[in-house]
XYZ file of C-alpha atoms in Angstrom:
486
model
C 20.861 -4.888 -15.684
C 17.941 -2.434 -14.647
C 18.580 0.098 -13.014
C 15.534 1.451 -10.347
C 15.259 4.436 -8.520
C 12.866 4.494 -5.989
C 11.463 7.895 -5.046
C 9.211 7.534 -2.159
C 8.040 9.137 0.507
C 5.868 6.765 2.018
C 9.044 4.773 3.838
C 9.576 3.250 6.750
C 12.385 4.913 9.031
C 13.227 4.464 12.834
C 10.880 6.898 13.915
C 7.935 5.086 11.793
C 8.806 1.371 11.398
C 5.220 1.176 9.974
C 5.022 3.954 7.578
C 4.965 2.909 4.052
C 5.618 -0.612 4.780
C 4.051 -1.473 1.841
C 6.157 -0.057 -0.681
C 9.427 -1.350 1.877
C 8.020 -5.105 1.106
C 7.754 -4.202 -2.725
C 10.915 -2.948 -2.957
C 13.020 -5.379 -0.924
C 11.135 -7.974 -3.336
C 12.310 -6.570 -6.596
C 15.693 -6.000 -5.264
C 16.273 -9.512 -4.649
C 15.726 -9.965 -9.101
C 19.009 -11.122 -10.231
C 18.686 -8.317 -13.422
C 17.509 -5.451 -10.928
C 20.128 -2.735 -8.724
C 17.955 -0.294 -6.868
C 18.506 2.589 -4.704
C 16.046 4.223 -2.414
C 15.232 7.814 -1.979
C 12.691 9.141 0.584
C 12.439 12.339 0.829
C 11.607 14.278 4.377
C 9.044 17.053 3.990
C 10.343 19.478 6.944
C 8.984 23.006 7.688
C 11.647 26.126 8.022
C 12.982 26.745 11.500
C 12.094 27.052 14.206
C 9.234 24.919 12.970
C 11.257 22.553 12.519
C 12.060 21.734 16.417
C 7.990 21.154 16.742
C 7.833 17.544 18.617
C 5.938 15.986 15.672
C 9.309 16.753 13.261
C 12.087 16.095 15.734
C 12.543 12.333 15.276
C 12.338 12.608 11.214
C 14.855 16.072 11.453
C 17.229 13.322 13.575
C 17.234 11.065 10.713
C 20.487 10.272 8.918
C 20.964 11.202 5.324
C 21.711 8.087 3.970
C 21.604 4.739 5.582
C 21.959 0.990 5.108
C 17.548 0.085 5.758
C 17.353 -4.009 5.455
C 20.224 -4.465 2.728
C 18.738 -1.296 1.176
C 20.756 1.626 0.587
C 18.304 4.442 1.516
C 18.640 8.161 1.133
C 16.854 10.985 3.036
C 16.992 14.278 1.792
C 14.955 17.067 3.194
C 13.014 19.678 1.199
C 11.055 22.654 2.302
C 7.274 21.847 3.555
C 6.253 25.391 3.953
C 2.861 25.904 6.194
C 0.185 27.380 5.227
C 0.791 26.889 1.559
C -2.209 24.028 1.100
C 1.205 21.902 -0.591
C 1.061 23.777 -3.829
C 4.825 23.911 -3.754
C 5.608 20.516 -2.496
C 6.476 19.126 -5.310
C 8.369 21.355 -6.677
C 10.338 21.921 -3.704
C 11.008 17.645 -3.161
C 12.657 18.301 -7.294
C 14.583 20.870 -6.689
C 16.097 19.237 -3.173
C 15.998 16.279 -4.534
C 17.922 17.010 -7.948
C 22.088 17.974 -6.479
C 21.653 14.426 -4.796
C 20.242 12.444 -7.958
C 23.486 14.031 -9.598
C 25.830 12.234 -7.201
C 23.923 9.039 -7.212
C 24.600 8.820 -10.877
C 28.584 9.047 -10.431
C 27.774 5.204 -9.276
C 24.859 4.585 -10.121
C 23.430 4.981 -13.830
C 19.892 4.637 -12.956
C 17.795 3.995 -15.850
C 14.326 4.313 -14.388
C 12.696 6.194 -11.881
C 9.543 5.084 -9.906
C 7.512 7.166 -7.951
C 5.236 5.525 -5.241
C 2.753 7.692 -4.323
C 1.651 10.274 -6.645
C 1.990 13.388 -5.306
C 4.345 15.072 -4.021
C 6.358 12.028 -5.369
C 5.051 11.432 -8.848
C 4.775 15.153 -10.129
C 8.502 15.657 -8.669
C 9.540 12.311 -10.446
C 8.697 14.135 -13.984
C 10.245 16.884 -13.580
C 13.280 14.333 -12.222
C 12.769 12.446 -15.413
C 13.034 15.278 -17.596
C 15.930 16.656 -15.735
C 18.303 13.693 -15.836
C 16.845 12.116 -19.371
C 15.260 8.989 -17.374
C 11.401 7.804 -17.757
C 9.051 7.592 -14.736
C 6.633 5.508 -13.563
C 4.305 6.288 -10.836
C 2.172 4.390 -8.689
C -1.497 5.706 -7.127
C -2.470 4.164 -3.931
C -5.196 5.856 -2.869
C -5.291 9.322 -0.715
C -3.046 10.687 -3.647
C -5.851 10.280 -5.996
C -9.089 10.345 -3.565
C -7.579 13.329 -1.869
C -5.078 15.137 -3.312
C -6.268 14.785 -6.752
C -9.406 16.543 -6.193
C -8.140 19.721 -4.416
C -8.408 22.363 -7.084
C -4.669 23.400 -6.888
C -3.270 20.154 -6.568
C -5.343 18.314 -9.247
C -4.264 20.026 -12.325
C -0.159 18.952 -11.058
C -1.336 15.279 -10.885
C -3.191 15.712 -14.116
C 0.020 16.721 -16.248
C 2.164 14.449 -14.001
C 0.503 11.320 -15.308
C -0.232 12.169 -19.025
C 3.557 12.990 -19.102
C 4.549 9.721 -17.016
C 6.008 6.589 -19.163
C 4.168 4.579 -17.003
C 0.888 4.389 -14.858
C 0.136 2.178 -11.823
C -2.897 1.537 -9.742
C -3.648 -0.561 -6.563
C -7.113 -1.709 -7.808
C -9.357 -1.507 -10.492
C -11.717 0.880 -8.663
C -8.481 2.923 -8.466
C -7.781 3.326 -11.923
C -11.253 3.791 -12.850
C -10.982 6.645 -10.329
C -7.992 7.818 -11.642
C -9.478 7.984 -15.229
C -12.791 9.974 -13.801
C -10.101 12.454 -13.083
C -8.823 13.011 -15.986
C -5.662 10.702 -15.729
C -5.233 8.613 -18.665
C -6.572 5.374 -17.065
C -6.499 3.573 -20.248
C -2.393 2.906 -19.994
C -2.723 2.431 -16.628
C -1.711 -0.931 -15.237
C -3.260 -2.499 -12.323
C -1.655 -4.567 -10.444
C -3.117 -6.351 -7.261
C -0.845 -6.239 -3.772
C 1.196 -9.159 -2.822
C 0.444 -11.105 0.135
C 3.494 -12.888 2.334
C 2.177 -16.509 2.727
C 5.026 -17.135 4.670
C 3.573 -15.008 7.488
C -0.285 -14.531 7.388
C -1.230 -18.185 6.704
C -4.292 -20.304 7.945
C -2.995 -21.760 11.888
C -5.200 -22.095 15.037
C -7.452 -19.435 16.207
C -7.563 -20.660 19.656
C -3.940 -20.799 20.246
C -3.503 -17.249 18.987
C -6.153 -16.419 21.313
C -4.651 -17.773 24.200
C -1.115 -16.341 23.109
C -2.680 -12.801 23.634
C -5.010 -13.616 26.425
C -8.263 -13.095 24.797
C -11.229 -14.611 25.652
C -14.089 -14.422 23.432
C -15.527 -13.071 20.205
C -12.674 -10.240 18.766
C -13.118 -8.269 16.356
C -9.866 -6.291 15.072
C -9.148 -3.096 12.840
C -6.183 -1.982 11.926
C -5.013 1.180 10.287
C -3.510 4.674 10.835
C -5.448 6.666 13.896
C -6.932 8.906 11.404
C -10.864 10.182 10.886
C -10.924 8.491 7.281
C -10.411 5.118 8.538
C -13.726 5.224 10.159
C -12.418 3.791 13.852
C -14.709 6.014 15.230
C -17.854 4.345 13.825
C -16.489 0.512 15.013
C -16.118 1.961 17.906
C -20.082 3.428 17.839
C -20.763 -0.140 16.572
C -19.285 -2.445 19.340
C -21.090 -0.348 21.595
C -24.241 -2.022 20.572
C -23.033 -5.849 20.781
C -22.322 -6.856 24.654
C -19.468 -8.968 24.597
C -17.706 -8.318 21.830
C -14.097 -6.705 22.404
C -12.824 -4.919 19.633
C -8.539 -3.674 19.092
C -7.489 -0.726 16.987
C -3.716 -1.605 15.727
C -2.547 1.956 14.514
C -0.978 5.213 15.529
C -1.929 8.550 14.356
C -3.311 11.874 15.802
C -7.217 11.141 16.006
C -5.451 8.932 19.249
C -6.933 11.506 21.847
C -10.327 11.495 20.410
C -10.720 7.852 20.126
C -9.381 7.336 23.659
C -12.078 9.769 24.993
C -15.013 8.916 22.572
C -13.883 5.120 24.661
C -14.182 6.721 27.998
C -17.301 8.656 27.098
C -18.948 4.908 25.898
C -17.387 3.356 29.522
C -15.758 0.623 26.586
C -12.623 0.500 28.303
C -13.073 -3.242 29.270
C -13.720 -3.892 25.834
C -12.019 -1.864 23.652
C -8.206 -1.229 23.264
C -5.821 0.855 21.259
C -3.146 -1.211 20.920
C -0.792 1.316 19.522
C 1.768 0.506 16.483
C 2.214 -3.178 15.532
C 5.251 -4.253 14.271
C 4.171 -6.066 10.844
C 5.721 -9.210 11.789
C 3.680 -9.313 14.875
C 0.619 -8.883 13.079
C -0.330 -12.176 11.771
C -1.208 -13.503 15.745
C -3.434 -10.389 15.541
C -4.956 -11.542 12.707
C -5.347 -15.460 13.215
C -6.703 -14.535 16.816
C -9.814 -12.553 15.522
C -12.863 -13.467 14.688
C -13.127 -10.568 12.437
C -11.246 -7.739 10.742
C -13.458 -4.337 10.158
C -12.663 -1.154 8.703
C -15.034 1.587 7.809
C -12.611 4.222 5.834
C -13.939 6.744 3.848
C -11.980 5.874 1.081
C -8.973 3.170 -0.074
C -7.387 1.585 -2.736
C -6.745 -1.615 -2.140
C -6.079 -1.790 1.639
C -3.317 -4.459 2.327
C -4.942 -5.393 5.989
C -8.186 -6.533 3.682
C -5.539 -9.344 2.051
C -3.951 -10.237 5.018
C -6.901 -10.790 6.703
C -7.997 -12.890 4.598
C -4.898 -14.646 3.521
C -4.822 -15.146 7.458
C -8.595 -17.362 7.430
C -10.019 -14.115 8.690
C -13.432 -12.626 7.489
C -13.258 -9.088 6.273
C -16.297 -6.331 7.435
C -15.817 -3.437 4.954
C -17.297 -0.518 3.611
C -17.947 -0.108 -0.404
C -14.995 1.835 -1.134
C -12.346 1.347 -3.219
C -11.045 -2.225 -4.332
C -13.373 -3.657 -1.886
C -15.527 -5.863 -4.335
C -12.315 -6.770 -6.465
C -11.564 -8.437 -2.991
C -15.046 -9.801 -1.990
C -17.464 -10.954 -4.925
C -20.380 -10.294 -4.000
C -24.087 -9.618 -5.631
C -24.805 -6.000 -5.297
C -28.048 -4.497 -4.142
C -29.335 -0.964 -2.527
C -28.071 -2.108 1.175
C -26.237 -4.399 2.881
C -24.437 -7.740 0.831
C -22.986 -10.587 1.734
C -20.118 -12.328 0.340
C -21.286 -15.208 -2.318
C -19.989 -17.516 -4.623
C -19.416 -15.898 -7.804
C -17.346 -17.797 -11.016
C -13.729 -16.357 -11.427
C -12.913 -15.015 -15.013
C -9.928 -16.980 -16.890
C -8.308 -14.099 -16.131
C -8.222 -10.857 -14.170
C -8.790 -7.590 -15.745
C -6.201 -6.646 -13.086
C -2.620 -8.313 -13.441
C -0.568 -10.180 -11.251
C 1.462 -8.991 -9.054
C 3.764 -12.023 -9.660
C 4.582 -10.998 -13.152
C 7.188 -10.825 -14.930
C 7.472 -6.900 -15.201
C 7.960 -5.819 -19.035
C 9.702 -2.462 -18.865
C 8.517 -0.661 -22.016
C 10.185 2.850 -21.563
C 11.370 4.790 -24.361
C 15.396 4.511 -23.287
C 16.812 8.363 -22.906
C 20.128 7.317 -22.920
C 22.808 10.233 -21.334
C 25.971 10.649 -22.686
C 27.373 11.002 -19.058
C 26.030 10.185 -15.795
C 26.632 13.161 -14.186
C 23.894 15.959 -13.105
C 22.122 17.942 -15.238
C 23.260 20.605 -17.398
C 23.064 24.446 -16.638
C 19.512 24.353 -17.993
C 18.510 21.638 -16.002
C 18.240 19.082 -18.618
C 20.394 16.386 -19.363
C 21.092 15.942 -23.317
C 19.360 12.846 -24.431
C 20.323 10.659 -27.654
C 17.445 9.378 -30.028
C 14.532 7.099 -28.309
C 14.718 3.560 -28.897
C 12.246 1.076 -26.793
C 13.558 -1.633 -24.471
C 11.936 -4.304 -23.226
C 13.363 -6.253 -20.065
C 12.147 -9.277 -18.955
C 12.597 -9.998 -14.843
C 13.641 -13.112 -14.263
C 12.900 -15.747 -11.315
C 15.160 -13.960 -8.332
C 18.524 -15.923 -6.769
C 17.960 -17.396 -3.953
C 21.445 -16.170 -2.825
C 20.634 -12.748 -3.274
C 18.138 -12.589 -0.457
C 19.231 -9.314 0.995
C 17.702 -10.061 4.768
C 16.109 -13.124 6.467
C 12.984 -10.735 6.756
C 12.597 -10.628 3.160
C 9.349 -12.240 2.726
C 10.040 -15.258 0.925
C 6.102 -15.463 -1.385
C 6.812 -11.897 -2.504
C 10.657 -12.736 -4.002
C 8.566 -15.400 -6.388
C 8.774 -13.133 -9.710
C 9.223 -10.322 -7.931
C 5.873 -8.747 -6.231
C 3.852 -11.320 -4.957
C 0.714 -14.007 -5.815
C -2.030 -13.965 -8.524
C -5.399 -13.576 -6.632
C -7.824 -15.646 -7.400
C -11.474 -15.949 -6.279
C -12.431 -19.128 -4.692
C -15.796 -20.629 -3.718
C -17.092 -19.304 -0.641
C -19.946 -21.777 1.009
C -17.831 -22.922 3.515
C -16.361 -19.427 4.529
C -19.404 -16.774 3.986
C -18.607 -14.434 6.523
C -16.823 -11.787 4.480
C -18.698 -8.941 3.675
C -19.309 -5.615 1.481
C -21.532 -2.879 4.123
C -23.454 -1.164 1.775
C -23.305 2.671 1.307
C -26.569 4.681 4.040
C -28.965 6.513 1.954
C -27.807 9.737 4.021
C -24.376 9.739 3.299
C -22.692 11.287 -0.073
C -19.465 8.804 0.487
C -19.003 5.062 0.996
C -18.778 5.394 4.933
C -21.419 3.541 6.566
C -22.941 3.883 9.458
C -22.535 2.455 13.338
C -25.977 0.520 13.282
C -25.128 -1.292 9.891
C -21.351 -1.845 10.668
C -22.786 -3.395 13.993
C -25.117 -5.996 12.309
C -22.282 -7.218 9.858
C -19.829 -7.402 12.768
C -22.880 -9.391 14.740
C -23.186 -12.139 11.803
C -19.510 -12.087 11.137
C -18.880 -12.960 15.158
C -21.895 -15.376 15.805
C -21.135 -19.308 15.294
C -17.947 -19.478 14.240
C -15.727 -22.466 14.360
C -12.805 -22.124 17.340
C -9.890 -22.683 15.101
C -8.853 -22.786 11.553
C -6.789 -25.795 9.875
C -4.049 -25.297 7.341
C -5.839 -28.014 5.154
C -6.391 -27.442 1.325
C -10.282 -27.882 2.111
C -10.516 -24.800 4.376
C -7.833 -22.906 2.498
C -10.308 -23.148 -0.485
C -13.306 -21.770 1.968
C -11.270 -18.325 2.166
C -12.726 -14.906 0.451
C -9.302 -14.884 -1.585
C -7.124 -18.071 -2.501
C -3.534 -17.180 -4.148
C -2.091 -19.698 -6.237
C 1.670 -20.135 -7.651
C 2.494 -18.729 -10.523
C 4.913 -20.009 -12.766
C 6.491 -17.180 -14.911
C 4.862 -16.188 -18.174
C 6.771 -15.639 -21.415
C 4.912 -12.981 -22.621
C 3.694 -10.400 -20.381
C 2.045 -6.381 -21.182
């Protein structure tokens, strides 16, 4: 039995359905592995009172400490977020709060791994965790933890040691871990591994019914991500503005809200642009399957999960060239703009599946005790020896909630992505970077003409037929489980 301890604080919580929901999917799936017991912990970053009563940290300061989350058993511990500080001590703080509670879960609960999913304040604190209680780590980049957070100058040099004294490395994409290795980080034991995508929810069905289902009458172009200025809403919004007719809805909540509402009234878009607020993700696939088009012009990602879903729904993607964005759409490359075409798949993906079998290959610190640490914060550790553990296929009858997406429970994370001819699907598309900008955020004018050919002549509805499903940017296939993995 493996043991898992998931440190995160991207998690969802009653406040925040949304946030995180990523690494909620991921982890209900590899607690439903026959061989696998997991406990969550998400720690709550909260600044000293009075601070503390501010409106934005009210609802997470109201959370309970520990609580049953979807069959999960989910921990909430606070530590000290201090203002002002640029989050130099974050980390630090999240270990030391995080460390008297670790020593109670272990009363019960033996854990013999811990993963980190996001890598800072999360994965730094996880080493330090790891050295503390004799366990290896694994951590997991995602994106604004290496893109941001590993370039600020104080920052970096904690996410540097973090990962070269990790057991194990994740990334979201291959532009992620080559990233990650520009850095510093030691990209060549990093493992990529591509996101899973729930076919049981975001699945080819009938544009025109979903259309009709949320009252929307013609072309529809949707975006959907966190209200923030790196997700680029602000330039769709510049680029609708230039194609009469075309409605466009933001799905996301965050504090650029205000200034997106008024850049809308200051465009007199109202009648054809909406915020639509927070989604809930099972909601989302109508969303989806109703537009004509999903666009997103972020400054940066990893490997954004809309971009799957989108796809995985029949629905074109209009992105910029950031990130993971060409491990998703194939395309030839030039100086500008590209368009999505048919290029041969390679037997197999320099990134791995995220249906595979997971091969734990930590050196095992076994503890003589699984209490907390001792009085100099280390628990004593017996020789290394390396274990292997193979994952098998999970029980059925140890679903732990009917919203348990049933694709992801199939090995454990997910489908193997593979790329699929595109000539009867083209509209997918890479925007190319401006000659004016230093990043990959592209401009109004050229998001508006790849919106424009990604709107004009479509078919009204999509069919559920193996024909079409082969026309999408990104077909997954079944996996059966391998007997050898790395």
């Amino acid at each position: 039995m493996l043991r898992v301890l998931v440190l995160s604080t991207l998690f969802p919580d009653a406040s925040r359905p949304n946030f995180g929901i990523f690494v909620e999917r991921q982890t209900l799936a590899l607690a439903e592995h026959p061989d696998v017991e997991l406990r969550v912990v998400a720690p709550l970053g909260l600044p000293p009172f009075p601070l503390d009563r501010l409106s934005r940290y009210r609802p997470l300061a109201a959370l309970p400490a520990r609580e049953d989350w979807k069959g999960l058993t989910v921990h909430r511990p606070r530590f000290r977020n201090l203002p002002g500080t640029g989050g130099r001590f974050h980390a630090r703080a999240l270990a030391d709060a995080v460390t008297p509670l670790l020593g109670e879960i272990r009363h019960d609960f033996a854990f013999d791994v811990i993963d980190a999913e996001f890598f800072f304040p999360d994965g730094v604190a996880a080493v330090e965790l790891g050295r503390r209680f004799g366990v290896p780590v694994s951590i997991k980049a995602r994106g604004s933890d290496i893109h941001g957070w590993g370039r600020n100058p104080v920052i970096g040099p904690q996410i540097r040691a973090a990962a070269h004294a990790a057991d194990g490395l994740l990334a979201v994409s291959e532009a992620m871990r080559d990233d990650m290795t520009a850095l510093g980080l030691p990209g060549d034991r990093t493992e990529c591994i591509v996101t899973g995508v729930d076919f049981g929810r975001f699945a080819l069905a009938s544009r025109s019914e979903a259309k009709a289902a949320l009252g929307v009458t013609g072309p529809l172009v949707l975006s959907v991500g966190a209200l923030i200025p790196l997700k680029g809403h602000q330039i769709l919004i510049d680029a609708v503005a230039t194609l009469p007719g075309i409605q466009l809805w933001i799905a996301g909540e965050g504090p650029h809200k205000a200034s997106l509402a008024a850049q809308i009234a200051r465009l007199g878009l109202g009648d054809r642009i909406r915020l639509l607020g927070s989604i809930p993700h099972a909601e989302l696939p109508t969303f989806l399957t109703a537009a004509d088009a999903m666009a997103l012009a972020s400054e940066r990602e990893g490997l954004a999960n809309a971009w799957l879903e989108a796809l995985a729904s029949g629905t074109p993607v209009v992105i910029p060239d950031v990130g993971g964005a060409r491990q998703v759409v194939r395309t030839d490359t030039g100086a500008g703009s590209s368009r999505a075409r048919p290029k041969p798949l390679p037997p197999r993906s320099p990134c791995s599946s995220p249906t595979r079998p997971i091969r734990r290959k930590f050196a095992q610190r076994s503890s003589p005790s699984p209490g907390p640490p001792t009085a100099h914060g280390s628990t004593p550790s017996s020789s290394a020896s390396l274990r292997s553990t193979e994952l098998p296929s999970p029980d059925p009858s140890r679903r732990r909630n009917d919203s348990v997406p049933a694709p992801l429970s199939r090995n454990g994370l997910g489908w193997r992505d593979k790329m699929a001819d595109r000539d009867r699907n083209p509209e997918s598309s890479i925007i190319g970077r401006d000659a004016d900008t230093t990043n990959g955020t592209p401009s109004g004018e050229r998001v508006a003409d790849h919106l424009s050919q990604s709107t004009t002549g479509k078919d009204a509805d999509k069919t559920d037929s193996a024909e079409e499903c082969e026309g999408l940017d990104i077909v997954f296939e079944r996996e059966e489980p391998e007997t050898t993995t790395h």
